[in-house]
Amino acid sequence: MALFITKSRYLVLFSADFLASMKLFEKYPVHLTNSLTSKKELFSPVNAGRVGMYVCGPTVYNDVHLGNVRTFMMFDIVARYLRYVGYRVRYVRNITDVGHLENDADEGEDKIAKKARLEQLEPMEVVKHYTEGFHHVMRQFNILPPSIEPSATGHIVEQIEIVKKLIDGGLAYEVNGSVYFDVTKYNEHNNYGILSGRIVEELMESGRKLDSQDEKRNKVDFALWKKASPYHIMRWPSPWGEGFPGWHIECTVMSTKYLGETFDIHGGGMDLKFPHHECEIAQAVGATGKQPVNYWLHSNMLTVNGQKMSKSLGNSFLPRELFAGNHALLEKGYSAMTVRFFMLQSHYSSTLDFSNEALNAAEKGFKKLANALTAVKKLSHPGSSQPDPELVQVLDRLHQELYINMSDDFNSAKTLAVLFEMSARINDFKSGNVSLGAVDAETFETFKKCYIGFMEDVLGLNEEAEHDEALLTGVINVLIELRKKARKDRNFALSDKIRDDLKSMGVQLMDGKDGEMSFSID
Ligand SMILES: [Zn+2]
């Protein structure tokens, strides 16, 4: 029997059977910091027991950088934890393959079209190449795939429909084959700025003034559909002539199509709050009259030695450079699991600073937890016991703290601290300092299950296979010899298959002079 004081201060008695039948998310209710209200709130989904979550995915025109990795890792943790405590989660993360213009506003070239022009490729070749690269990096970091991964080009029809709806509702207007969202009109009855705190009047005052070349009525307006110039390759027919969709409209369409007009969680990096997410809200409210999202979550950015990570400062490195230690700022390479552990050491809402010292410390910390993971899997309770009540209480408290910390706004940093405490207990059992018989079997099994579950299923921290370098090199060399033979026999299908299959596993084959081949591992 357990006693609980409810909000209305009645004393409620629950039987052990009732508590056992509770779902974990009822026992440890999730609270999260909602960017819409800037408050920590109790999470209550639209449909009991189910969660709909949308996260803005990558624009696939270049290699995924570490800042993106942090964002996707954070939402990986959110999806993993919500599933772990018993929710059915539908996680939608899109691929932006059209419409994202260079300066993130409505000007400049489409990022994918530009890359295609520079590299003399079809835009869809650019999209395929970088989408595969993105998936590869996600796998390296053990970031699980979403339930649905829709693309903007696969939803042109739906985007045109919603633009028509906004025009019919008087919230959008067409000029010379392009369509813009009328922010000032929308703001008469709604709040443009509800998420980011921006004020329309101030936005109107700041920066460049509109000139006669501009098609927008007001500078705060944003593009829903852009007319394609004659040389623009990515184009679709529409009621306004041939063109392509604006960047923000794709997320409104794909989130509500798969999750409903109002869904639970929308996430993304902090830099997307304005204008992207603000525009998403305006479009959805304009089209349906409903707030599209109940909880907005934003992850903070990465810095390097205290400075913002950016290409122009020369302090941004790619995942493969980080693994290989192949950058002037890195003393050596670090494994994907070390980097994952490192990223989880700080709360998602804080900035996270990369430095060699921090990465070296993370490497040691991760090894400690991973060794305890290997050890606890081998421990089994003897069956009979003479429980020490104090120890039983400690183990029981520790496993509960894992849930309490993760349910508290997905606090992975505090959860790792609990796992460290648990690892010390595991080492005591392993070394025989403390006998396993000092706890009852049930307490130990729960403790063990939670350590393994929170490491592997919730935080995605797996033991790393210590791969045998010599063996791996030997096997790749055998495949290289087979590929050379295939090419000599003019069996190019087999030769390409060997190259492509190895590539999908992260092994790149390079063809040198005189038919020689070398390889590198990502
Ligand atoms: Zn988006």
Short mmCIF file of C-alpha atoms and ligand atoms in Angstrom, two decimals:
data_model
loop_
_atom_site.label_atom_id
_atom_site.label_comp_id
_atom_site.label_asym_id
_atom_site.label_seq_id
_atom_site.Cartn_x
_atom_site.Cartn_y
_atom_site.Cartn_z
CA MET A 1 0.00 0.00 0.00
CA ALA A 2 1.29 3.49 -0.79
CA LEU A 3 0.11 6.92 0.24
CA PHE A 4 -0.21 9.84 -2.17
CA ILE A 5 -1.38 13.38 -1.63
CA THR A 6 -3.29 14.56 -4.66
CA LYS A 7 -3.58 18.17 -5.86
CA SER A 8 -6.85 18.58 -3.99
CA ARG A 9 -5.03 17.35 -0.88
CA TYR A 10 -7.05 14.15 -0.45
CA LEU A 11 -5.11 11.26 0.83
CA VAL A 12 -5.29 8.42 -1.67
CA LEU A 13 -4.33 4.83 -1.01
CA PHE A 14 -3.04 2.73 -3.87
CA SER A 15 -2.55 -1.00 -3.62
CA ALA A 16 0.72 -2.54 -4.84
CA ASP A 17 -1.25 -4.26 -7.63
CA PHE A 18 -2.62 -0.96 -8.86
CA LEU A 19 0.85 0.63 -8.87
CA ALA A 20 2.25 -2.32 -10.77
CA SER A 21 -0.41 -1.95 -13.44
CA MET A 22 0.40 1.73 -14.02
CA LYS A 23 2.24 2.60 -17.19
CA LEU A 24 5.69 4.00 -16.59
CA PHE A 25 4.65 7.38 -18.01
CA GLU A 26 1.89 7.51 -15.39
CA LYS A 27 4.31 6.63 -12.62
CA TYR A 28 6.92 9.12 -13.84
CA PRO A 29 4.97 11.87 -15.66
CA VAL A 30 7.09 13.71 -18.23
CA HIS A 31 7.62 17.44 -17.86
CA LEU A 32 9.17 19.51 -20.62
CA THR A 33 10.14 23.11 -21.23
CA ASN A 34 7.78 24.49 -23.82
CA SER A 35 9.36 27.22 -25.96
CA LEU A 36 5.88 28.58 -26.62
CA THR A 37 5.35 29.48 -22.95
CA SER A 38 9.00 29.35 -21.73
CA LYS A 39 7.68 27.23 -18.86
CA LYS A 40 8.24 23.69 -17.74
CA GLU A 41 4.91 21.93 -18.25
CA LEU A 42 3.38 18.54 -17.59
CA PHE A 43 3.26 16.65 -20.88
CA SER A 44 -0.24 15.59 -21.79
CA PRO A 45 -0.65 14.23 -25.34
CA VAL A 46 -3.64 14.89 -27.61
CA ASN A 47 -4.41 11.16 -27.74
CA ALA A 48 -3.86 9.25 -24.49
CA GLY A 49 -0.85 6.95 -24.68
CA ARG A 50 0.28 8.20 -28.10
CA VAL A 51 2.72 10.89 -29.11
CA GLY A 52 3.01 12.73 -32.42
CA MET A 53 6.37 14.44 -32.87
CA TYR A 54 7.74 16.42 -35.83
CA VAL A 55 11.35 17.56 -36.19
CA CYS A 56 12.73 19.73 -39.00
CA GLY A 57 15.19 17.53 -40.86
CA PRO A 58 18.24 18.47 -42.93
CA THR A 59 18.44 20.46 -46.15
CA VAL A 60 20.36 17.91 -48.18
CA TYR A 61 22.82 20.02 -50.15
CA ASN A 62 26.01 19.45 -48.14
CA ASP A 63 27.54 17.22 -45.45
CA VAL A 64 25.70 17.16 -42.14
CA HIS A 65 27.61 19.13 -39.51
CA LEU A 66 27.95 18.48 -35.80
CA GLY A 67 25.44 21.13 -34.78
CA ASN A 68 22.80 19.21 -36.73
CA VAL A 69 23.96 15.98 -35.14
CA ARG A 70 23.34 17.46 -31.69
CA THR A 71 19.80 18.48 -32.63
CA PHE A 72 18.90 15.10 -34.10
CA MET A 73 20.52 13.29 -31.17
CA MET A 74 18.45 15.31 -28.73
CA PHE A 75 15.19 14.37 -30.43
CA ASP A 76 16.40 10.79 -30.74
CA ILE A 77 16.63 10.79 -26.94
CA VAL A 78 13.13 12.30 -26.65
CA ALA A 79 11.61 9.64 -28.94
CA ARG A 80 13.57 6.83 -27.28
CA TYR A 81 12.56 7.86 -23.74
CA LEU A 82 8.89 8.42 -24.57
CA ARG A 83 8.80 4.93 -26.09
CA TYR A 84 10.68 3.46 -23.12
CA VAL A 85 8.07 4.69 -20.67
CA GLY A 86 5.28 3.19 -22.74
CA TYR A 87 4.06 5.77 -25.25
CA ARG A 88 3.42 4.83 -28.87
CA VAL A 89 5.41 7.46 -30.73
CA ARG A 90 4.99 8.53 -34.34
CA TYR A 91 8.14 10.48 -35.12
CA VAL A 92 8.18 12.44 -38.38
CA ARG A 93 11.42 14.05 -39.56
CA ASN A 94 11.46 15.55 -43.04
CA ILE A 95 14.05 15.87 -45.77
CA THR A 96 14.18 19.37 -47.28
CA ASP A 97 14.98 18.79 -50.93
CA VAL A 98 13.57 21.98 -52.43
CA GLY A 99 12.65 25.52 -51.43
CA HIS A 100 15.39 26.37 -48.90
CA LEU A 101 16.92 29.52 -50.35
CA GLU A 102 20.47 30.60 -49.64
CA ASN A 103 19.91 33.35 -47.13
CA ASP A 104 17.14 31.47 -45.27
CA ALA A 105 14.72 34.23 -46.28
CA ASP A 106 13.07 34.66 -49.64
CA GLU A 107 16.08 35.74 -51.62
CA GLY A 108 19.02 34.05 -53.23
CA GLU A 109 19.29 30.79 -55.06
CA ASP A 110 17.74 27.49 -53.95
CA LYS A 111 20.52 25.71 -51.99
CA ILE A 112 20.05 22.43 -53.82
CA ALA A 113 19.69 24.00 -57.27
CA LYS A 114 22.89 25.98 -56.67
CA LYS A 115 24.89 22.91 -55.68
CA ALA A 116 23.52 21.08 -58.74
CA ARG A 117 24.59 23.96 -60.99
CA LEU A 118 28.08 24.18 -59.48
CA GLU A 119 28.69 20.44 -59.63
CA GLN A 120 26.85 19.98 -62.95
CA LEU A 121 24.48 17.43 -61.48
CA GLU A 122 20.75 16.94 -61.53
CA PRO A 123 19.25 18.37 -58.30
CA MET A 124 17.99 14.88 -57.43
CA GLU A 125 21.55 13.54 -57.68
CA VAL A 126 22.58 16.13 -55.09
CA VAL A 127 19.60 15.15 -52.91
CA LYS A 128 20.33 11.41 -53.15
CA HIS A 129 24.02 11.81 -52.39
CA TYR A 130 23.59 13.99 -49.31
CA THR A 131 20.54 12.11 -48.02
CA GLU A 132 22.61 8.91 -48.01
CA GLY A 133 25.47 10.72 -46.31
CA PHE A 134 23.07 12.06 -43.67
CA HIS A 135 21.64 8.58 -42.98
CA HIS A 136 25.14 7.17 -42.72
CA VAL A 137 26.13 9.76 -40.09
CA MET A 138 22.90 9.15 -38.16
CA ARG A 139 23.71 5.42 -38.05
CA GLN A 140 27.27 6.10 -36.90
CA PHE A 141 25.92 8.06 -33.92
CA ASN A 142 23.25 5.43 -33.22
CA ILE A 143 20.47 7.96 -33.92
CA LEU A 144 17.43 5.86 -34.78
CA PRO A 145 15.46 6.57 -37.97
CA PRO A 146 12.12 8.38 -37.61
CA SER A 147 8.83 6.56 -38.22
CA ILE A 148 8.19 8.61 -41.37
CA GLU A 149 10.75 10.61 -43.36
CA PRO A 150 8.76 12.62 -45.91
CA SER A 151 10.35 14.91 -48.49
CA ALA A 152 9.24 18.35 -49.66
CA THR A 153 9.25 17.37 -53.35
CA GLY A 154 6.94 14.44 -52.51
CA HIS A 155 4.32 16.87 -51.15
CA ILE A 156 4.05 19.58 -53.82
CA VAL A 157 0.33 18.91 -54.40
CA GLU A 158 -0.51 19.35 -50.71
CA GLN A 159 1.60 22.51 -50.54
CA ILE A 160 -0.28 24.04 -53.50
CA GLU A 161 -3.59 23.15 -51.81
CA ILE A 162 -2.75 24.93 -48.57
CA VAL A 163 -1.47 28.01 -50.46
CA LYS A 164 -4.82 28.13 -52.34
CA LYS A 165 -6.62 27.92 -48.99
CA LEU A 166 -4.59 30.82 -47.57
CA ILE A 167 -5.32 32.96 -50.66
CA ASP A 168 -9.05 32.13 -50.36
CA GLY A 169 -8.94 33.11 -46.69
CA GLY A 170 -7.44 36.50 -47.58
CA LEU A 171 -4.15 35.76 -45.83
CA ALA A 172 -1.99 35.40 -48.94
CA TYR A 173 -1.69 37.22 -52.23
CA GLU A 174 -0.25 36.50 -55.67
CA VAL A 175 2.15 38.84 -57.47
CA ASN A 176 3.63 37.99 -60.84
CA GLY A 177 3.49 34.19 -60.36
CA SER A 178 4.73 34.20 -56.73
CA VAL A 179 2.53 33.98 -53.62
CA TYR A 180 3.28 35.68 -50.30
CA PHE A 181 1.83 35.32 -46.82
CA ASP A 182 0.33 38.59 -45.58
CA VAL A 183 1.79 38.88 -42.07
CA THR A 184 0.19 42.21 -41.15
CA LYS A 185 -3.24 40.93 -42.17
CA TYR A 186 -2.71 37.76 -40.13
CA ASN A 187 -1.55 39.82 -37.19
CA GLU A 188 -4.84 41.74 -37.05
CA HIS A 189 -6.50 38.75 -35.39
CA ASN A 190 -3.54 36.57 -34.43
CA ASN A 191 -0.12 36.93 -32.92
CA TYR A 192 2.80 36.67 -35.34
CA GLY A 193 5.62 36.45 -32.79
CA ILE A 194 3.83 34.11 -30.40
CA LEU A 195 6.84 31.74 -30.39
CA SER A 196 9.85 33.99 -30.94
CA GLY A 197 8.62 37.07 -29.10
CA ARG A 198 9.24 39.22 -32.20
CA ILE A 199 6.98 42.21 -32.66
CA VAL A 200 5.66 42.86 -36.16
CA GLU A 201 5.95 46.65 -35.88
CA GLU A 202 9.60 46.37 -34.88
CA LEU A 203 10.30 43.94 -37.71
CA MET A 204 8.74 46.43 -40.12
CA GLU A 205 11.04 49.18 -38.87
CA SER A 206 14.33 47.29 -38.88
CA GLY A 207 16.72 46.63 -41.76
CA ARG A 208 16.32 47.28 -45.44
CA LYS A 209 13.22 49.05 -46.73
CA LEU A 210 11.19 47.56 -49.58
CA ASP A 211 11.88 49.11 -52.99
CA SER A 212 9.90 49.18 -56.21
CA GLN A 213 11.51 45.89 -57.30
CA ASP A 214 9.98 44.07 -54.35
CA GLU A 215 6.83 42.07 -54.85
CA LYS A 216 5.90 41.89 -51.18
CA ARG A 217 3.35 44.29 -49.75
CA ASN A 218 5.27 44.44 -46.50
CA LYS A 219 8.79 43.40 -45.68
CA VAL A 220 7.63 40.95 -42.98
CA ASP A 221 5.65 38.94 -45.55
CA PHE A 222 7.20 35.65 -46.61
CA ALA A 223 7.05 33.45 -49.72
CA LEU A 224 4.67 30.52 -49.95
CA TRP A 225 5.34 29.89 -53.65
CA LYS A 226 8.04 31.32 -55.89
CA LYS A 227 7.88 31.77 -59.63
CA ALA A 228 10.65 29.81 -61.36
CA SER A 229 12.91 31.88 -63.58
CA PRO A 230 13.58 30.39 -67.04
CA TYR A 231 16.89 28.82 -65.94
CA HIS A 232 15.54 27.36 -62.67
CA ILE A 233 15.57 23.55 -62.96
CA MET A 234 13.35 22.60 -60.00
CA ARG A 235 9.85 23.61 -61.09
CA TRP A 236 6.27 22.39 -60.88
CA PRO A 237 3.04 23.59 -62.51
CA SER A 238 0.67 25.49 -60.23
CA PRO A 239 -2.38 27.76 -60.52
CA TRP A 240 0.13 30.67 -60.55
CA GLY A 241 2.40 29.29 -63.27
CA GLU A 242 5.56 27.17 -62.99
CA GLY A 243 7.40 27.56 -59.71
CA PHE A 244 8.51 25.94 -56.48
CA PRO A 245 7.32 26.09 -52.86
CA GLY A 246 8.69 28.37 -50.13
CA TRP A 247 10.73 26.80 -47.34
CA HIS A 248 8.29 27.10 -44.43
CA ILE A 249 5.18 25.67 -46.10
CA GLU A 250 6.62 22.16 -46.49
CA CYS A 251 6.86 21.63 -42.72
CA THR A 252 3.31 22.85 -42.12
CA VAL A 253 2.06 20.40 -44.75
CA MET A 254 4.10 17.37 -43.73
CA SER A 255 3.62 17.75 -39.98
CA THR A 256 -0.16 18.14 -40.11
CA LYS A 257 -0.62 15.54 -42.86
CA TYR A 258 0.95 12.79 -40.75
CA LEU A 259 0.19 13.98 -37.22
CA GLY A 260 -3.10 15.89 -37.44
CA GLU A 261 -4.03 19.59 -37.37
CA THR A 262 -2.89 19.86 -33.74
CA PHE A 263 -0.14 17.53 -32.61
CA ASP A 264 2.05 17.10 -29.54
CA ILE A 265 5.70 17.99 -30.04
CA HIS A 266 7.54 20.02 -32.68
CA GLY A 267 11.30 20.28 -32.42
CA GLY A 268 14.31 21.73 -34.11
CA GLY A 269 17.47 23.72 -33.50
CA MET A 270 17.19 27.08 -31.74
CA ASP A 271 18.14 28.89 -34.98
CA LEU A 272 14.89 27.66 -36.57
CA LYS A 273 12.64 29.40 -34.04
CA PHE A 274 12.55 32.51 -36.19
CA PRO A 275 11.51 32.86 -38.91
CA HIS A 276 10.94 29.18 -39.80
CA HIS A 277 8.83 27.98 -36.87
CA GLU A 278 7.07 31.30 -36.41
CA CYS A 279 5.99 31.10 -40.08
CA GLU A 280 4.91 27.47 -39.64
CA ILE A 281 2.54 28.54 -36.86
CA ALA A 282 1.14 31.44 -38.92
CA GLN A 283 0.51 29.20 -41.93
CA ALA A 284 -1.20 26.50 -39.91
CA VAL A 285 -3.33 28.89 -37.86
CA GLY A 286 -4.20 30.76 -41.07
CA ALA A 287 -5.29 27.55 -42.81
CA THR A 288 -7.05 25.70 -39.98
CA GLY A 289 -7.75 28.26 -37.26
CA LYS A 290 -5.94 25.97 -34.78
CA GLN A 291 -2.56 26.14 -33.06
CA PRO A 292 -0.65 23.30 -34.75
CA VAL A 293 1.63 22.34 -31.87
CA ASN A 294 1.13 21.95 -28.12
CA TYR A 295 4.80 21.73 -27.11
CA TRP A 296 7.70 23.34 -28.97
CA LEU A 297 11.18 22.11 -28.07
CA HIS A 298 14.42 23.74 -29.21
CA SER A 299 17.95 22.49 -28.78
CA ASN A 300 20.83 24.86 -28.22
CA MET A 301 23.93 25.24 -30.34
CA LEU A 302 27.47 23.88 -30.31
CA THR A 303 30.48 26.04 -29.68
CA VAL A 304 34.19 25.26 -30.10
CA ASN A 305 36.55 26.54 -27.43
CA GLY A 306 33.87 29.07 -26.50
CA GLN A 307 33.25 30.36 -30.04
CA LYS A 308 30.28 29.69 -32.27
CA MET A 309 31.03 26.83 -34.65
CA SER A 310 31.08 28.20 -38.17
CA LYS A 311 32.76 27.48 -41.47
CA SER A 312 34.03 31.04 -41.84
CA LEU A 313 35.86 30.90 -38.47
CA GLY A 314 37.56 27.67 -39.55
CA ASN A 315 36.44 25.93 -36.35
CA SER A 316 33.75 23.70 -37.77
CA PHE A 317 34.55 20.06 -38.40
CA LEU A 318 32.62 17.23 -39.95
CA PRO A 319 31.83 13.98 -38.13
CA ARG A 320 34.39 12.07 -40.20
CA GLU A 321 37.10 14.60 -39.31
CA LEU A 322 36.19 14.20 -35.65
CA PHE A 323 36.44 10.39 -35.84
CA ALA A 324 39.78 10.53 -37.64
CA GLY A 325 41.18 13.46 -35.61
CA ASN A 326 41.76 15.07 -38.96
CA HIS A 327 41.50 18.79 -38.10
CA ALA A 328 43.94 21.40 -36.80
CA LEU A 329 41.86 21.90 -33.64
CA LEU A 330 41.76 18.20 -32.73
CA GLU A 331 44.56 16.41 -30.88
CA LYS A 332 43.27 12.99 -31.95
CA GLY A 333 40.20 11.13 -33.14
CA TYR A 334 37.21 10.26 -30.96
CA SER A 335 34.70 7.45 -31.39
CA ALA A 336 31.05 8.10 -32.19
CA MET A 337 30.00 6.75 -28.79
CA THR A 338 32.44 9.10 -27.01
CA VAL A 339 30.93 12.04 -28.91
CA ARG A 340 27.42 10.82 -28.15
CA PHE A 341 28.25 10.55 -24.45
CA PHE A 342 29.88 13.99 -24.59
CA MET A 343 26.76 15.57 -26.14
CA LEU A 344 24.46 13.95 -23.57
CA GLN A 345 26.52 15.35 -20.71
CA SER A 346 24.86 18.73 -21.02
CA HIS A 347 21.18 19.57 -21.05
CA TYR A 348 19.81 20.17 -24.54
CA SER A 349 18.80 23.74 -23.69
CA SER A 350 22.39 24.79 -22.80
CA THR A 351 25.15 25.54 -25.26
CA LEU A 352 27.73 22.81 -25.51
CA ASP A 353 31.41 23.55 -25.94
CA PHE A 354 33.79 21.31 -27.85
CA SER A 355 37.36 21.16 -26.62
CA ASN A 356 40.03 18.45 -26.55
CA GLU A 357 39.97 18.42 -22.73
CA ALA A 358 36.21 17.91 -22.65
CA LEU A 359 36.39 15.16 -25.28
CA ASN A 360 39.24 13.39 -23.48
CA ALA A 361 37.23 13.48 -20.26
CA ALA A 362 34.18 12.16 -22.12
CA GLU A 363 36.24 9.30 -23.52
CA LYS A 364 37.23 8.21 -20.01
CA GLY A 365 33.70 8.70 -18.67
CA PHE A 366 32.10 6.69 -21.45
CA LYS A 367 34.59 3.81 -20.99
CA LYS A 368 33.69 3.62 -17.31
CA LEU A 369 29.98 3.31 -18.05
CA ALA A 370 30.55 0.91 -20.95
CA ASN A 371 32.76 -1.37 -18.81
CA ALA A 372 30.04 -1.46 -16.17
CA LEU A 373 27.54 -2.31 -18.89
CA THR A 374 29.61 -5.28 -19.99
CA ALA A 375 30.05 -6.31 -16.35
CA VAL A 376 26.40 -6.05 -15.30
CA LYS A 377 25.29 -8.22 -18.21
CA LYS A 378 27.45 -11.03 -16.84
CA LEU A 379 26.18 -10.73 -13.27
CA SER A 380 23.39 -13.03 -12.19
CA HIS A 381 21.75 -13.20 -8.81
CA PRO A 382 22.46 -16.39 -6.79
CA GLY A 383 18.77 -16.82 -5.95
CA SER A 384 19.05 -17.01 -2.18
CA SER A 385 19.90 -13.82 -0.33
CA GLN A 386 20.21 -12.12 3.00
CA PRO A 387 19.23 -8.63 2.00
CA ASP A 388 20.89 -5.62 3.57
CA PRO A 389 17.93 -3.18 3.86
CA GLU A 390 20.14 -0.14 3.37
CA LEU A 391 21.67 -1.44 0.15
CA VAL A 392 18.27 -2.54 -1.15
CA GLN A 393 17.01 0.97 -0.56
CA VAL A 394 19.98 2.54 -2.36
CA LEU A 395 19.61 0.36 -5.47
CA ASP A 396 15.89 0.99 -5.51
CA ARG A 397 16.38 4.75 -5.25
CA LEU A 398 19.00 4.76 -8.02
CA HIS A 399 16.78 3.04 -10.58
CA GLN A 400 13.92 5.42 -9.78
CA GLU A 401 16.22 8.43 -10.17
CA LEU A 402 16.91 7.41 -13.75
CA TYR A 403 13.22 7.84 -14.57
CA ILE A 404 12.82 10.94 -12.42
CA ASN A 405 15.69 12.73 -14.20
CA MET A 406 14.68 11.77 -17.71
CA SER A 407 11.05 12.67 -17.00
CA ASP A 408 12.31 16.06 -15.86
CA ASP A 409 12.74 17.70 -19.27
CA PHE A 410 14.91 14.85 -20.60
CA ASN A 411 17.79 15.67 -18.31
CA SER A 412 20.40 13.35 -19.79
CA ALA A 413 23.20 15.04 -17.81
CA LYS A 414 21.67 14.11 -14.44
CA THR A 415 20.76 10.67 -15.76
CA LEU A 416 24.43 10.05 -16.62
CA ALA A 417 25.38 11.09 -13.08
CA VAL A 418 23.02 8.41 -11.71
CA LEU A 419 24.48 5.84 -14.10
CA PHE A 420 27.94 6.65 -12.70
CA GLU A 421 26.68 5.95 -9.18
CA MET A 422 25.18 2.71 -10.43
CA SER A 423 28.43 1.74 -12.17
CA ALA A 424 30.28 2.02 -8.84
CA ARG A 425 27.77 -0.44 -7.30
CA ILE A 426 28.18 -2.76 -10.30
CA ASN A 427 31.96 -2.73 -9.84
CA ASP A 428 31.51 -3.62 -6.16
CA PHE A 429 29.43 -6.65 -7.14
CA LYS A 430 31.85 -7.61 -9.89
CA SER A 431 34.92 -7.47 -7.68
CA GLY A 432 33.15 -9.30 -4.89
CA ASN A 433 33.53 -6.36 -2.48
CA VAL A 434 29.81 -6.60 -2.00
CA SER A 435 27.99 -9.89 -2.34
CA LEU A 436 25.04 -10.10 -4.72
CA GLY A 437 23.25 -11.91 -1.94
CA ALA A 438 23.11 -8.61 -0.03
CA VAL A 439 20.12 -7.64 -2.18
CA ASP A 440 17.01 -9.61 -3.03
CA ALA A 441 16.73 -10.99 -6.55
CA GLU A 442 13.88 -8.69 -7.61
CA THR A 443 15.67 -5.49 -6.60
CA PHE A 444 18.84 -6.62 -8.35
CA GLU A 445 17.04 -7.63 -11.56
CA THR A 446 15.24 -4.25 -11.72
CA PHE A 447 18.53 -2.43 -11.09
CA LYS A 448 20.28 -4.45 -13.80
CA LYS A 449 17.43 -4.08 -16.29
CA CYS A 450 17.35 -0.30 -15.77
CA TYR A 451 21.11 0.15 -16.11
CA ILE A 452 21.12 -1.76 -19.41
CA GLY A 453 17.85 -0.17 -20.58
CA PHE A 454 18.87 3.42 -19.88
CA MET A 455 22.33 2.96 -21.38
CA GLU A 456 21.28 1.18 -24.56
CA ASP A 457 17.61 1.92 -25.22
CA VAL A 458 17.19 5.41 -23.74
CA LEU A 459 20.60 7.05 -24.19
CA GLY A 460 21.70 4.87 -27.11
CA LEU A 461 25.14 4.25 -25.56
CA ASN A 462 26.28 0.83 -26.71
CA GLU A 463 29.45 -1.04 -25.91
CA GLU A 464 31.87 -0.38 -28.73
CA ALA A 465 33.19 -3.38 -30.55
CA GLU A 466 36.94 -3.29 -30.17
CA HIS A 467 37.51 -4.14 -33.80
CA ASP A 468 40.65 -5.90 -34.68
CA GLU A 469 42.46 -3.48 -37.00
CA ALA A 470 44.62 -6.17 -38.65
CA LEU A 471 41.67 -8.47 -39.28
CA LEU A 472 39.58 -5.65 -40.78
CA THR A 473 42.40 -4.52 -43.07
CA GLY A 474 42.98 -8.12 -44.16
CA VAL A 475 39.32 -8.63 -45.07
CA ILE A 476 39.14 -5.37 -47.02
CA ASN A 477 42.29 -6.28 -48.92
CA VAL A 478 40.74 -9.61 -49.95
CA LEU A 479 37.73 -7.68 -51.30
CA ILE A 480 40.05 -5.29 -53.14
CA GLU A 481 41.79 -8.24 -54.84
CA LEU A 482 38.40 -9.67 -55.86
CA ARG A 483 37.40 -6.28 -57.25
CA LYS A 484 40.62 -6.02 -59.25
CA LYS A 485 39.94 -9.46 -60.66
CA ALA A 486 36.35 -8.50 -61.51
CA ARG A 487 37.57 -5.43 -63.39
CA LYS A 488 40.15 -7.48 -65.28
CA ASP A 489 37.34 -9.84 -66.31
CA ARG A 490 35.28 -6.77 -67.32
CA ASN A 491 32.65 -7.78 -64.75
CA PHE A 492 31.86 -4.16 -63.89
CA ALA A 493 28.55 -5.02 -62.21
CA LEU A 494 30.42 -7.06 -59.57
CA SER A 495 33.20 -4.50 -59.28
CA ASP A 496 30.67 -1.70 -58.67
CA LYS A 497 28.75 -3.83 -56.19
CA ILE A 498 31.86 -4.45 -54.08
CA ARG A 499 32.65 -0.70 -54.10
CA ASP A 500 29.05 0.36 -53.31
CA ASP A 501 28.49 -2.24 -50.57
CA LEU A 502 31.72 -1.25 -48.85
CA LYS A 503 30.76 2.42 -49.18
CA SER A 504 27.43 1.81 -47.48
CA MET A 505 29.40 0.38 -44.54
CA GLY A 506 31.62 3.44 -44.41
CA VAL A 507 34.61 2.01 -46.31
CA GLN A 508 35.64 4.20 -49.25
CA LEU A 509 37.66 2.60 -52.05
CA MET A 510 39.87 4.91 -54.09
CA ASP A 511 41.04 3.90 -57.56
CA GLY A 512 44.65 4.88 -58.14
CA LYS A 513 47.05 4.63 -61.07
CA ASP A 514 47.71 1.29 -62.80
CA GLY A 515 44.58 -0.30 -61.32
CA GLU A 516 45.86 0.05 -57.75
CA MET A 517 43.25 0.63 -55.03
CA SER A 518 43.41 2.06 -51.57
CA PHE A 519 40.76 2.48 -48.90
CA SER A 520 39.73 4.69 -46.02
CA ILE A 521 37.23 4.09 -43.22
CA ASP A 522 34.83 6.83 -42.11
ZN ZN B 1 10.84 22.80 -40.73
#
